[in-house]
Short mmCIF file of C-alpha atoms and ligand atoms in Angstrom, two decimals:
data_model
loop_
_atom_site.label_atom_id
_atom_site.label_comp_id
_atom_site.label_asym_id
_atom_site.label_seq_id
_atom_site.Cartn_x
_atom_site.Cartn_y
_atom_site.Cartn_z
CA UNK A 63 0.02 0.01 -0.04
CA UNK A 64 2.80 2.49 0.97
CA UNK A 65 6.48 2.43 0.10
CA UNK A 66 8.93 5.06 1.36
CA UNK A 67 12.34 5.16 -0.34
CA UNK A 68 15.32 7.06 0.89
CA UNK A 69 13.16 9.43 2.91
CA UNK A 70 15.02 12.29 4.39
CA UNK A 71 13.41 15.04 6.61
CA UNK A 72 15.45 18.02 7.58
CA UNK A 73 14.47 21.00 9.70
CA UNK A 74 16.28 24.25 9.32
CA UNK A 75 16.88 26.12 12.50
CA UNK A 76 18.85 29.25 11.36
CA UNK A 77 22.20 27.85 10.29
CA UNK A 78 21.62 24.53 11.94
CA UNK A 79 20.20 21.58 10.09
CA UNK A 80 18.39 18.92 12.11
CA UNK A 81 18.10 15.69 10.25
CA UNK A 82 14.97 14.04 11.76
CA UNK A 83 14.81 11.19 9.24
CA UNK A 84 17.95 9.90 7.52
CA UNK A 85 17.36 7.68 4.44
CA UNK A 86 14.39 5.77 5.69
CA UNK A 87 13.03 2.85 3.55
CA UNK A 88 9.85 1.23 4.73
CA UNK A 89 6.87 -0.63 3.26
CA UNK A 90 3.44 -0.94 4.73
CA UNK A 91 1.09 -3.53 3.44
CA UNK A 92 -2.66 -3.35 3.76
CA UNK A 93 -3.97 -5.01 6.90
CA UNK A 94 -0.72 -4.68 8.84
CA UNK A 95 -0.49 -3.43 12.49
CA UNK A 96 2.87 -1.73 12.91
CA UNK A 97 4.32 -0.32 16.16
CA UNK A 98 7.15 2.21 15.98
CA UNK A 99 9.50 2.62 18.93
CA UNK A 100 12.61 4.58 19.70
CA UNK A 101 14.07 7.08 22.03
CA UNK A 102 12.73 10.67 22.37
CA UNK A 103 13.88 12.74 19.31
CA UNK A 104 14.61 9.61 17.13
CA UNK A 105 12.13 10.74 14.53
CA UNK A 106 8.96 8.70 15.40
CA UNK A 107 6.41 11.52 15.04
CA UNK A 108 8.26 12.85 11.98
CA UNK A 109 7.93 9.48 10.32
CA UNK A 110 4.30 9.20 11.22
CA UNK A 111 3.59 12.70 9.85
CA UNK A 112 5.44 11.88 6.61
CA UNK A 113 3.52 8.60 6.37
CA UNK A 114 0.16 10.52 6.83
CA UNK A 115 1.19 13.29 4.39
CA UNK A 116 0.93 15.88 7.11
CA UNK A 117 4.48 16.68 6.46
CA UNK A 118 6.57 16.70 3.20
CA UNK A 119 9.93 14.93 3.13
CA UNK A 120 13.06 16.88 2.10
CA UNK A 121 14.15 14.07 -0.20
CA UNK A 122 13.12 10.54 -1.19
CA UNK A 123 9.99 9.01 -2.82
CA UNK A 124 6.64 8.22 -1.29
CA UNK A 125 4.65 5.60 -3.28
CA UNK A 126 0.93 5.26 -2.39
CA UNK A 127 -0.49 2.32 -4.19
CA UNK A 128 2.38 2.47 -6.63
CA UNK A 129 2.10 6.18 -7.38
CA UNK A 130 4.84 8.63 -6.40
CA UNK A 131 2.94 11.34 -4.59
CA UNK A 132 5.99 13.43 -3.45
CA UNK A 133 5.62 15.82 -6.40
CA UNK A 134 1.90 16.59 -5.82
CA UNK A 135 0.59 20.06 -4.91
CA UNK A 136 -0.78 20.86 -1.49
CA UNK A 137 -4.40 20.76 -2.65
CA UNK A 138 -3.99 17.22 -4.05
CA UNK A 139 -2.03 16.06 -0.95
CA UNK A 140 -4.91 17.37 1.19
CA UNK A 141 -7.36 15.38 -0.73
CA UNK A 142 -5.26 12.23 -0.42
CA UNK A 143 -4.98 12.91 3.31
CA UNK A 144 -8.74 13.14 3.78
CA UNK A 145 -9.43 10.09 1.70
CA UNK A 146 -6.78 7.73 2.99
CA UNK A 147 -5.69 8.63 6.47
CA UNK A 148 -7.12 8.86 9.93
CA UNK A 149 -5.02 10.46 12.77
CA UNK A 150 -5.11 9.95 16.46
CA UNK A 151 -2.96 12.02 18.77
CA UNK A 152 -1.78 11.73 22.42
CA UNK A 153 -3.69 14.91 23.31
CA UNK A 154 -6.93 13.77 21.57
CA UNK A 155 -7.23 17.20 19.84
CA UNK A 156 -10.98 17.30 19.91
CA UNK A 157 -12.80 20.64 19.14
CA UNK A 158 -13.58 21.86 22.68
CA UNK A 159 -16.79 23.66 21.84
CA UNK A 160 -18.38 20.69 19.97
CA UNK A 161 -20.09 17.71 21.42
CA UNK A 162 -18.83 14.17 20.79
CA UNK A 163 -21.32 13.74 17.93
CA UNK A 164 -20.49 17.09 16.34
CA UNK A 165 -16.67 16.31 16.57
CA UNK A 166 -17.16 13.09 14.60
CA UNK A 167 -19.40 14.99 12.12
CA UNK A 168 -16.74 17.47 11.22
CA UNK A 169 -14.70 15.30 8.78
CA UNK A 170 -17.97 14.14 7.20
CA UNK A 171 -18.87 17.69 6.50
CA UNK A 172 -15.56 18.42 4.84
CA UNK A 173 -16.14 15.33 2.79
CA UNK A 174 -19.32 16.93 1.62
CA UNK A 175 -21.73 14.32 2.98
CA UNK A 176 -25.37 15.28 3.41
CA UNK A 177 -26.37 16.42 6.92
CA UNK A 178 -28.61 13.49 7.72
CA UNK A 179 -26.05 10.94 6.66
CA UNK A 180 -23.34 12.80 8.72
CA UNK A 181 -25.39 12.41 11.80
CA UNK A 182 -26.25 8.72 11.28
CA UNK A 183 -22.68 7.72 10.45
CA UNK A 184 -21.17 9.78 13.42
CA UNK A 185 -23.77 7.99 15.75
CA UNK A 186 -22.81 4.65 14.32
CA UNK A 187 -19.07 5.29 14.74
CA UNK A 188 -19.53 6.39 18.33
CA UNK A 189 -21.44 3.20 19.07
CA UNK A 190 -18.69 1.23 17.51
CA UNK A 191 -16.10 2.67 20.08
CA UNK A 192 -18.59 2.29 23.01
CA UNK A 193 -19.57 6.02 23.09
CA UNK A 194 -23.15 5.82 22.04
CA UNK A 195 -24.22 6.90 25.51
CA UNK A 196 -22.32 10.12 25.38
CA UNK A 197 -23.34 11.66 22.07
CA UNK A 198 -24.13 15.21 23.53
CA UNK A 199 -21.23 15.44 25.97
CA UNK A 200 -18.50 18.09 25.42
CA UNK A 201 -14.86 17.01 25.59
CA UNK A 202 -14.43 18.64 29.05
CA UNK A 203 -17.38 16.39 30.29
CA UNK A 204 -15.57 13.25 29.19
CA UNK A 205 -12.72 11.23 30.75
CA UNK A 206 -9.42 11.01 28.86
CA UNK A 207 -10.20 7.39 27.65
CA UNK A 208 -13.62 8.57 26.44
CA UNK A 209 -12.10 11.53 24.65
CA UNK A 210 -9.64 9.22 22.94
CA UNK A 211 -12.49 6.93 21.82
CA UNK A 212 -14.38 9.89 20.35
CA UNK A 213 -11.03 10.97 18.53
CA UNK A 214 -10.86 7.28 17.17
CA UNK A 215 -14.41 7.52 15.93
CA UNK A 216 -13.56 10.85 14.23
CA UNK A 217 -10.47 9.34 12.71
CA UNK A 218 -12.59 6.61 11.25
CA UNK A 219 -15.17 8.93 9.72
CA UNK A 220 -14.05 8.88 6.17
CA UNK A 221 -13.23 5.08 6.28
CA UNK A 222 -9.43 5.54 6.09
CA UNK A 223 -7.28 2.88 4.62
CA UNK A 224 -4.59 3.74 7.20
CA UNK A 225 -5.01 4.79 10.80
CA UNK A 226 -1.96 6.55 12.26
CA UNK A 227 -1.71 6.99 16.00
CA UNK A 228 1.08 8.97 17.82
CA UNK A 229 1.23 7.80 21.42
CA UNK A 230 -2.54 7.39 21.71
CA UNK A 231 -2.37 5.96 25.20
CA UNK A 232 0.32 8.40 26.38
CA UNK A 233 -2.04 10.42 28.69
CA UNK A 234 -4.01 7.50 29.79
CA UNK A 235 -4.14 5.25 32.94
CA UNK A 236 -3.18 1.68 32.12
CA UNK A 237 -6.65 0.25 32.00
CA UNK A 238 -7.98 2.99 29.79
CA UNK A 239 -4.91 2.65 27.53
CA UNK A 240 -5.60 -1.10 27.28
CA UNK A 241 -9.24 -0.37 26.23
CA UNK A 242 -8.01 2.02 23.48
CA UNK A 243 -5.56 -0.63 22.32
CA UNK A 244 -8.27 -3.25 22.26
CA UNK A 245 -10.40 -0.94 19.97
CA UNK A 246 -7.43 -0.45 17.70
CA UNK A 247 -6.77 -4.12 17.66
CA UNK A 248 -10.41 -4.94 16.77
CA UNK A 249 -10.41 -2.34 14.00
CA UNK A 250 -7.29 -4.01 12.52
CA UNK A 251 -9.04 -7.35 12.66
CA UNK A 252 -11.86 -5.80 10.67
CA UNK A 253 -9.36 -4.70 8.02
CA UNK A 254 -8.05 -1.20 8.95
CA UNK A 255 -4.26 -0.86 8.63
CA UNK A 256 -2.77 0.64 11.81
CA UNK A 257 0.51 2.35 12.51
CA UNK A 258 1.16 3.37 16.09
CA UNK A 259 4.03 5.30 17.76
CA UNK A 260 4.61 4.24 21.38
CA UNK A 261 7.10 4.53 24.24
CA UNK A 262 5.55 1.52 26.04
CA UNK A 263 6.96 -1.83 25.14
CA UNK A 264 3.74 -3.43 26.41
CA UNK A 265 1.78 -1.71 23.73
CA UNK A 266 3.76 -3.31 20.93
CA UNK A 267 2.32 -6.69 21.88
CA UNK A 268 -0.97 -5.61 20.30
CA UNK A 269 0.74 -5.25 16.92
CA UNK A 270 2.37 -7.86 14.63
CA UNK A 271 5.44 -5.84 13.41
CA UNK A 272 7.79 -3.58 15.33
CA UNK A 273 10.04 -0.93 13.80
CA UNK A 274 12.72 0.69 15.86
CA UNK A 275 14.16 4.08 15.09
CA UNK A 276 17.35 5.67 16.35
CA UNK A 277 18.74 9.04 15.22
CA UNK A 278 16.41 9.10 12.32
CA UNK A 279 17.32 5.70 11.08
CA UNK A 280 15.48 2.35 11.15
CA UNK A 281 17.67 0.07 13.19
CA UNK A 282 15.34 -2.97 13.18
CA UNK A 283 12.09 -3.95 11.56
CA UNK A 284 10.35 -7.34 11.85
CA UNK A 285 7.87 -9.37 13.75
CA UNK A 286 7.26 -8.12 17.29
CA UNK A 287 8.74 -10.97 19.30
CA UNK A 288 11.75 -11.13 17.09
CA UNK A 289 12.56 -7.39 17.22
CA UNK A 290 11.77 -7.00 20.84
CA UNK A 291 14.35 -9.69 21.75
CA UNK A 292 17.06 -7.92 19.83
CA UNK A 293 16.68 -4.79 21.97
N1 ATP B 68 9.44 21.62 13.47
C1 ATP B 68 10.68 21.21 13.89
N2 ATP B 68 11.68 22.01 13.71
C2 ATP B 68 12.87 21.71 14.04
N3 ATP B 68 13.25 20.48 14.50
C3 ATP B 68 12.33 19.61 14.63
C4 ATP B 68 10.94 19.85 14.32
N4 ATP B 68 10.20 18.77 14.64
C5 ATP B 68 10.98 17.86 15.10
N5 ATP B 68 12.25 18.35 15.04
C6 ATP B 68 13.54 17.57 15.54
O1 ATP B 68 13.52 16.31 14.84
C7 ATP B 68 13.93 15.24 15.64
C8 ATP B 68 12.86 14.21 15.60
O2 ATP B 68 11.68 14.65 16.16
P1 ATP B 68 10.37 13.82 16.46
O3 ATP B 68 9.36 14.71 16.95
O4 ATP B 68 10.10 12.99 15.18
O5 ATP B 68 10.92 12.77 17.57
P2 ATP B 68 10.07 11.65 18.30
O6 ATP B 68 10.84 10.37 18.14
O7 ATP B 68 8.70 11.67 17.98
O8 ATP B 68 10.36 12.16 19.91
P3 ATP B 68 9.26 11.94 21.18
O9 ATP B 68 9.44 10.56 21.59
O10 ATP B 68 9.92 12.90 22.13
O11 ATP B 68 7.98 12.41 20.65
C9 ATP B 68 14.16 15.82 17.03
O12 ATP B 68 15.54 16.06 17.11
C10 ATP B 68 13.44 17.09 17.06
O13 ATP B 68 14.04 18.08 17.90
MG1 MG B 69 6.91 12.14 19.04
#
Protein backbone atom coordinates (compact mmCIF):
# COMPACT_ATOMS: atom_id res chain seq x y z
CA UNK A 1 0.00 0.00 0.00
CA UNK A 2 2.77 2.45 1.00
CA UNK A 3 6.44 2.43 0.11
CA UNK A 4 8.92 5.02 1.35
CA UNK A 5 12.30 5.10 -0.34
CA UNK A 6 15.30 7.02 0.94
CA UNK A 7 13.14 9.44 2.90
CA UNK A 8 15.07 12.33 4.43
CA UNK A 9 13.44 15.00 6.55
CA UNK A 10 15.49 18.00 7.57
CA UNK A 11 14.46 20.96 9.67
CA UNK A 12 16.34 24.23 9.34
CA UNK A 13 16.91 26.14 12.55
CA UNK A 14 18.83 29.22 11.39
CA UNK A 15 22.20 27.85 10.33
CA UNK A 16 21.65 24.50 11.97
CA UNK A 17 20.16 21.58 10.08
CA UNK A 18 18.35 18.94 12.11
CA UNK A 19 18.09 15.66 10.24
CA UNK A 20 14.99 14.06 11.75
CA UNK A 21 14.82 11.22 9.22
CA UNK A 22 17.92 9.89 7.51
CA UNK A 23 17.36 7.65 4.46
CA UNK A 24 14.36 5.74 5.70
CA UNK A 25 13.05 2.85 3.59
CA UNK A 26 9.83 1.27 4.73
CA UNK A 27 6.91 -0.60 3.24
CA UNK A 28 3.47 -0.93 4.76
CA UNK A 29 1.09 -3.55 3.48
CA UNK A 30 -2.67 -3.37 3.72
CA UNK A 31 -3.96 -4.98 6.92
CA UNK A 32 -0.75 -4.62 8.91
CA UNK A 33 -0.49 -3.45 12.53
CA UNK A 34 2.89 -1.77 12.93
CA UNK A 35 4.35 -0.31 16.13
CA UNK A 36 7.13 2.27 15.99
CA UNK A 37 9.47 2.64 18.97
CA UNK A 38 12.61 4.60 19.66
CA UNK A 39 14.14 7.13 22.05
CA UNK A 40 12.73 10.64 22.33
CA UNK A 41 13.87 12.70 19.33
CA UNK A 42 14.59 9.63 17.18
CA UNK A 43 12.10 10.73 14.51
CA UNK A 44 8.99 8.67 15.34
CA UNK A 45 6.46 11.51 15.05
CA UNK A 46 8.24 12.86 11.98
CA UNK A 47 7.97 9.46 10.31
CA UNK A 48 4.29 9.19 11.23
CA UNK A 49 3.62 12.68 9.85
CA UNK A 50 5.43 11.86 6.61
CA UNK A 51 3.46 8.59 6.34
CA UNK A 52 0.20 10.48 6.83
CA UNK A 53 1.20 13.24 4.38
CA UNK A 54 0.93 15.84 7.14
CA UNK A 55 4.54 16.66 6.41
CA UNK A 56 6.56 16.68 3.18
CA UNK A 57 9.94 14.91 3.10
CA UNK A 58 13.06 16.89 2.11
CA UNK A 59 14.16 14.04 -0.17
CA UNK A 60 13.13 10.54 -1.16
CA UNK A 61 10.06 9.01 -2.75
CA UNK A 62 6.65 8.19 -1.31
CA UNK A 63 4.62 5.64 -3.27
CA UNK A 64 0.94 5.31 -2.41
CA UNK A 65 -0.53 2.31 -4.20
CA UNK A 66 2.37 2.48 -6.65
CA UNK A 67 2.07 6.19 -7.43
CA UNK A 68 4.82 8.60 -6.38
CA UNK A 69 3.00 11.38 -4.55
CA UNK A 70 6.04 13.44 -3.54
CA UNK A 71 5.58 15.83 -6.46
CA UNK A 72 1.89 16.57 -5.88
CA UNK A 73 0.57 20.01 -4.95
CA UNK A 74 -0.79 20.86 -1.50
CA UNK A 75 -4.40 20.69 -2.68
CA UNK A 76 -3.96 17.20 -4.06
CA UNK A 77 -2.09 16.09 -0.95
CA UNK A 78 -4.90 17.41 1.25
CA UNK A 79 -7.37 15.38 -0.76
CA UNK A 80 -5.25 12.23 -0.39
CA UNK A 81 -4.95 12.89 3.33
CA UNK A 82 -8.71 13.14 3.77
CA UNK A 83 -9.42 10.08 1.65
CA UNK A 84 -6.77 7.72 2.98
CA UNK A 85 -5.65 8.62 6.48
CA UNK A 86 -7.11 8.90 9.95
CA UNK A 87 -5.07 10.47 12.76
CA UNK A 88 -5.10 9.94 16.51
CA UNK A 89 -2.90 12.00 18.82
CA UNK A 90 -1.76 11.76 22.41
CA UNK A 91 -3.67 14.94 23.31
CA UNK A 92 -6.94 13.79 21.62
CA UNK A 93 -7.22 17.18 19.81
CA UNK A 94 -11.02 17.32 19.90
CA UNK A 95 -12.79 20.62 19.18
CA UNK A 96 -13.57 21.83 22.73
CA UNK A 97 -16.80 23.67 21.85
CA UNK A 98 -18.32 20.73 19.95
CA UNK A 99 -20.09 17.69 21.38
CA UNK A 100 -18.83 14.15 20.79
CA UNK A 101 -21.35 13.74 17.96
CA UNK A 102 -20.41 17.07 16.35
CA UNK A 103 -16.70 16.29 16.58
CA UNK A 104 -17.21 13.10 14.59
CA UNK A 105 -19.41 14.92 12.09
CA UNK A 106 -16.69 17.48 11.19
CA UNK A 107 -14.68 15.34 8.73
CA UNK A 108 -17.95 14.14 7.16
CA UNK A 109 -18.87 17.76 6.54
CA UNK A 110 -15.50 18.40 4.85
CA UNK A 111 -16.12 15.31 2.74
CA UNK A 112 -19.38 16.92 1.60
CA UNK A 113 -21.76 14.30 3.04
CA UNK A 114 -25.41 15.31 3.42
CA UNK A 115 -26.40 16.45 6.90
CA UNK A 116 -28.62 13.50 7.68
CA UNK A 117 -26.01 10.96 6.64
CA UNK A 118 -23.37 12.78 8.70
CA UNK A 119 -25.45 12.38 11.83
CA UNK A 120 -26.25 8.74 11.26
CA UNK A 121 -22.70 7.82 10.42
CA UNK A 122 -21.28 9.75 13.40
CA UNK A 123 -23.69 8.00 15.73
CA UNK A 124 -22.82 4.61 14.28
CA UNK A 125 -19.09 5.28 14.72
CA UNK A 126 -19.52 6.42 18.30
CA UNK A 127 -21.49 3.26 19.01
CA UNK A 128 -18.66 1.25 17.54
CA UNK A 129 -16.15 2.67 20.04
CA UNK A 130 -18.57 2.28 22.95
CA UNK A 131 -19.53 5.96 23.16
CA UNK A 132 -23.13 5.76 22.03
CA UNK A 133 -24.27 6.88 25.49
CA UNK A 134 -22.26 10.12 25.42
CA UNK A 135 -23.26 11.69 22.11
CA UNK A 136 -24.03 15.14 23.50
CA UNK A 137 -21.19 15.48 25.97
CA UNK A 138 -18.52 18.12 25.44
CA UNK A 139 -14.87 17.00 25.61
CA UNK A 140 -14.46 18.57 29.07
CA UNK A 141 -17.36 16.40 30.28
CA UNK A 142 -15.56 13.20 29.19
CA UNK A 143 -12.71 11.21 30.73
CA UNK A 144 -9.40 10.97 28.88
CA UNK A 145 -10.15 7.46 27.66
CA UNK A 146 -13.60 8.56 26.48
CA UNK A 147 -12.14 11.55 24.64
CA UNK A 148 -9.68 9.25 22.91
CA UNK A 149 -12.52 6.95 21.85
CA UNK A 150 -14.32 9.95 20.32
CA UNK A 151 -11.06 10.86 18.57
CA UNK A 152 -10.86 7.32 17.15
CA UNK A 153 -14.46 7.56 15.91
CA UNK A 154 -13.59 10.88 14.25
CA UNK A 155 -10.46 9.38 12.67
CA UNK A 156 -12.62 6.60 11.21
CA UNK A 157 -15.22 8.96 9.75
CA UNK A 158 -14.03 8.83 6.15
CA UNK A 159 -13.23 5.13 6.28
CA UNK A 160 -9.44 5.55 6.14
CA UNK A 161 -7.23 2.87 4.63
CA UNK A 162 -4.58 3.72 7.22
CA UNK A 163 -5.02 4.77 10.84
CA UNK A 164 -2.00 6.62 12.28
CA UNK A 165 -1.70 7.00 16.03
CA UNK A 166 1.01 9.00 17.84
CA UNK A 167 1.22 7.79 21.46
CA UNK A 168 -2.57 7.38 21.70
CA UNK A 169 -2.34 5.97 25.23
CA UNK A 170 0.34 8.40 26.42
CA UNK A 171 -2.03 10.42 28.62
CA UNK A 172 -4.11 7.49 29.84
CA UNK A 173 -4.12 5.24 32.88
CA UNK A 174 -3.12 1.63 32.14
CA UNK A 175 -6.66 0.22 32.01
CA UNK A 176 -7.96 3.02 29.78
CA UNK A 177 -4.92 2.58 27.55
CA UNK A 178 -5.64 -1.13 27.28
CA UNK A 179 -9.23 -0.34 26.22
CA UNK A 180 -8.00 1.99 23.50
CA UNK A 181 -5.52 -0.62 22.28
CA UNK A 182 -8.31 -3.22 22.29
CA UNK A 183 -10.37 -0.97 20.01
CA UNK A 184 -7.43 -0.43 17.64
CA UNK A 185 -6.77 -4.17 17.58
CA UNK A 186 -10.40 -4.90 16.77
CA UNK A 187 -10.39 -2.31 13.97
CA UNK A 188 -7.29 -3.97 12.58
CA UNK A 189 -9.02 -7.35 12.68
CA UNK A 190 -11.84 -5.80 10.68
CA UNK A 191 -9.35 -4.68 8.04
CA UNK A 192 -8.03 -1.22 8.97
CA UNK A 193 -4.27 -0.86 8.65
CA UNK A 194 -2.79 0.61 11.85
CA UNK A 195 0.54 2.31 12.53
CA UNK A 196 1.17 3.36 16.11
CA UNK A 197 4.01 5.24 17.79
CA UNK A 198 4.60 4.28 21.40
CA UNK A 199 7.08 4.52 24.26
CA UNK A 200 5.55 1.55 26.02
CA UNK A 201 6.97 -1.89 25.17
CA UNK A 202 3.73 -3.51 26.43
CA UNK A 203 1.79 -1.68 23.69
CA UNK A 204 3.83 -3.31 20.93
CA UNK A 205 2.31 -6.68 21.91
CA UNK A 206 -0.96 -5.56 20.28
CA UNK A 207 0.78 -5.26 16.93
CA UNK A 208 2.37 -7.79 14.64
CA UNK A 209 5.38 -5.85 13.45
CA UNK A 210 7.81 -3.61 15.31
CA UNK A 211 9.99 -0.97 13.77
CA UNK A 212 12.73 0.66 15.81
CA UNK A 213 14.18 4.08 15.11
CA UNK A 214 17.36 5.68 16.35
CA UNK A 215 18.78 9.03 15.22
CA UNK A 216 16.37 9.15 12.31
CA UNK A 217 17.32 5.71 11.01
CA UNK A 218 15.50 2.40 11.13
CA UNK A 219 17.65 0.08 13.22
CA UNK A 220 15.35 -2.93 13.16
CA UNK A 221 12.10 -3.99 11.55
CA UNK A 222 10.31 -7.32 11.83
CA UNK A 223 7.83 -9.45 13.79
CA UNK A 224 7.27 -8.05 17.30
CA UNK A 225 8.68 -10.98 19.29
CA UNK A 226 11.79 -11.15 17.14
CA UNK A 227 12.62 -7.43 17.15
CA UNK A 228 11.76 -7.01 20.85
CA UNK A 229 14.32 -9.70 21.70
CA UNK A 230 17.07 -7.92 19.78
CA UNK A 231 16.70 -4.83 21.95
N1 LIG B 1 9.40 21.53 13.54
C1 LIG B 1 10.64 21.17 13.88
N2 LIG B 1 11.67 22.03 13.73
C2 LIG B 1 12.91 21.67 14.06
N3 LIG B 1 13.27 20.47 14.53
C3 LIG B 1 12.30 19.58 14.70
C4 LIG B 1 10.93 19.86 14.39
N4 LIG B 1 10.18 18.78 14.65
C5 LIG B 1 11.03 17.83 15.11
N5 LIG B 1 12.31 18.32 15.14
C6 LIG B 1 13.51 17.57 15.56
O1 LIG B 1 13.55 16.37 14.81
C7 LIG B 1 13.93 15.27 15.63
C8 LIG B 1 12.87 14.19 15.59
O2 LIG B 1 11.69 14.68 16.21
P1 LIG B 1 10.40 13.79 16.45
O3 LIG B 1 9.34 14.69 16.97
O4 LIG B 1 10.11 13.05 15.22
O5 LIG B 1 10.90 12.79 17.57
P2 LIG B 1 10.10 11.64 18.35
O6 LIG B 1 10.84 10.38 18.13
O7 LIG B 1 8.67 11.69 18.00
O8 LIG B 1 10.31 12.09 19.87
P3 LIG B 1 9.31 11.96 21.14
O9 LIG B 1 9.39 10.54 21.58
O10 LIG B 1 9.92 12.89 22.14
O11 LIG B 1 7.95 12.39 20.70
C9 LIG B 1 14.18 15.84 17.00
O12 LIG B 1 15.57 16.07 17.13
C10 LIG B 1 13.44 17.14 17.01
O13 LIG B 1 14.05 18.08 17.84
MG1 LIG C 1 6.90 12.19 19.04
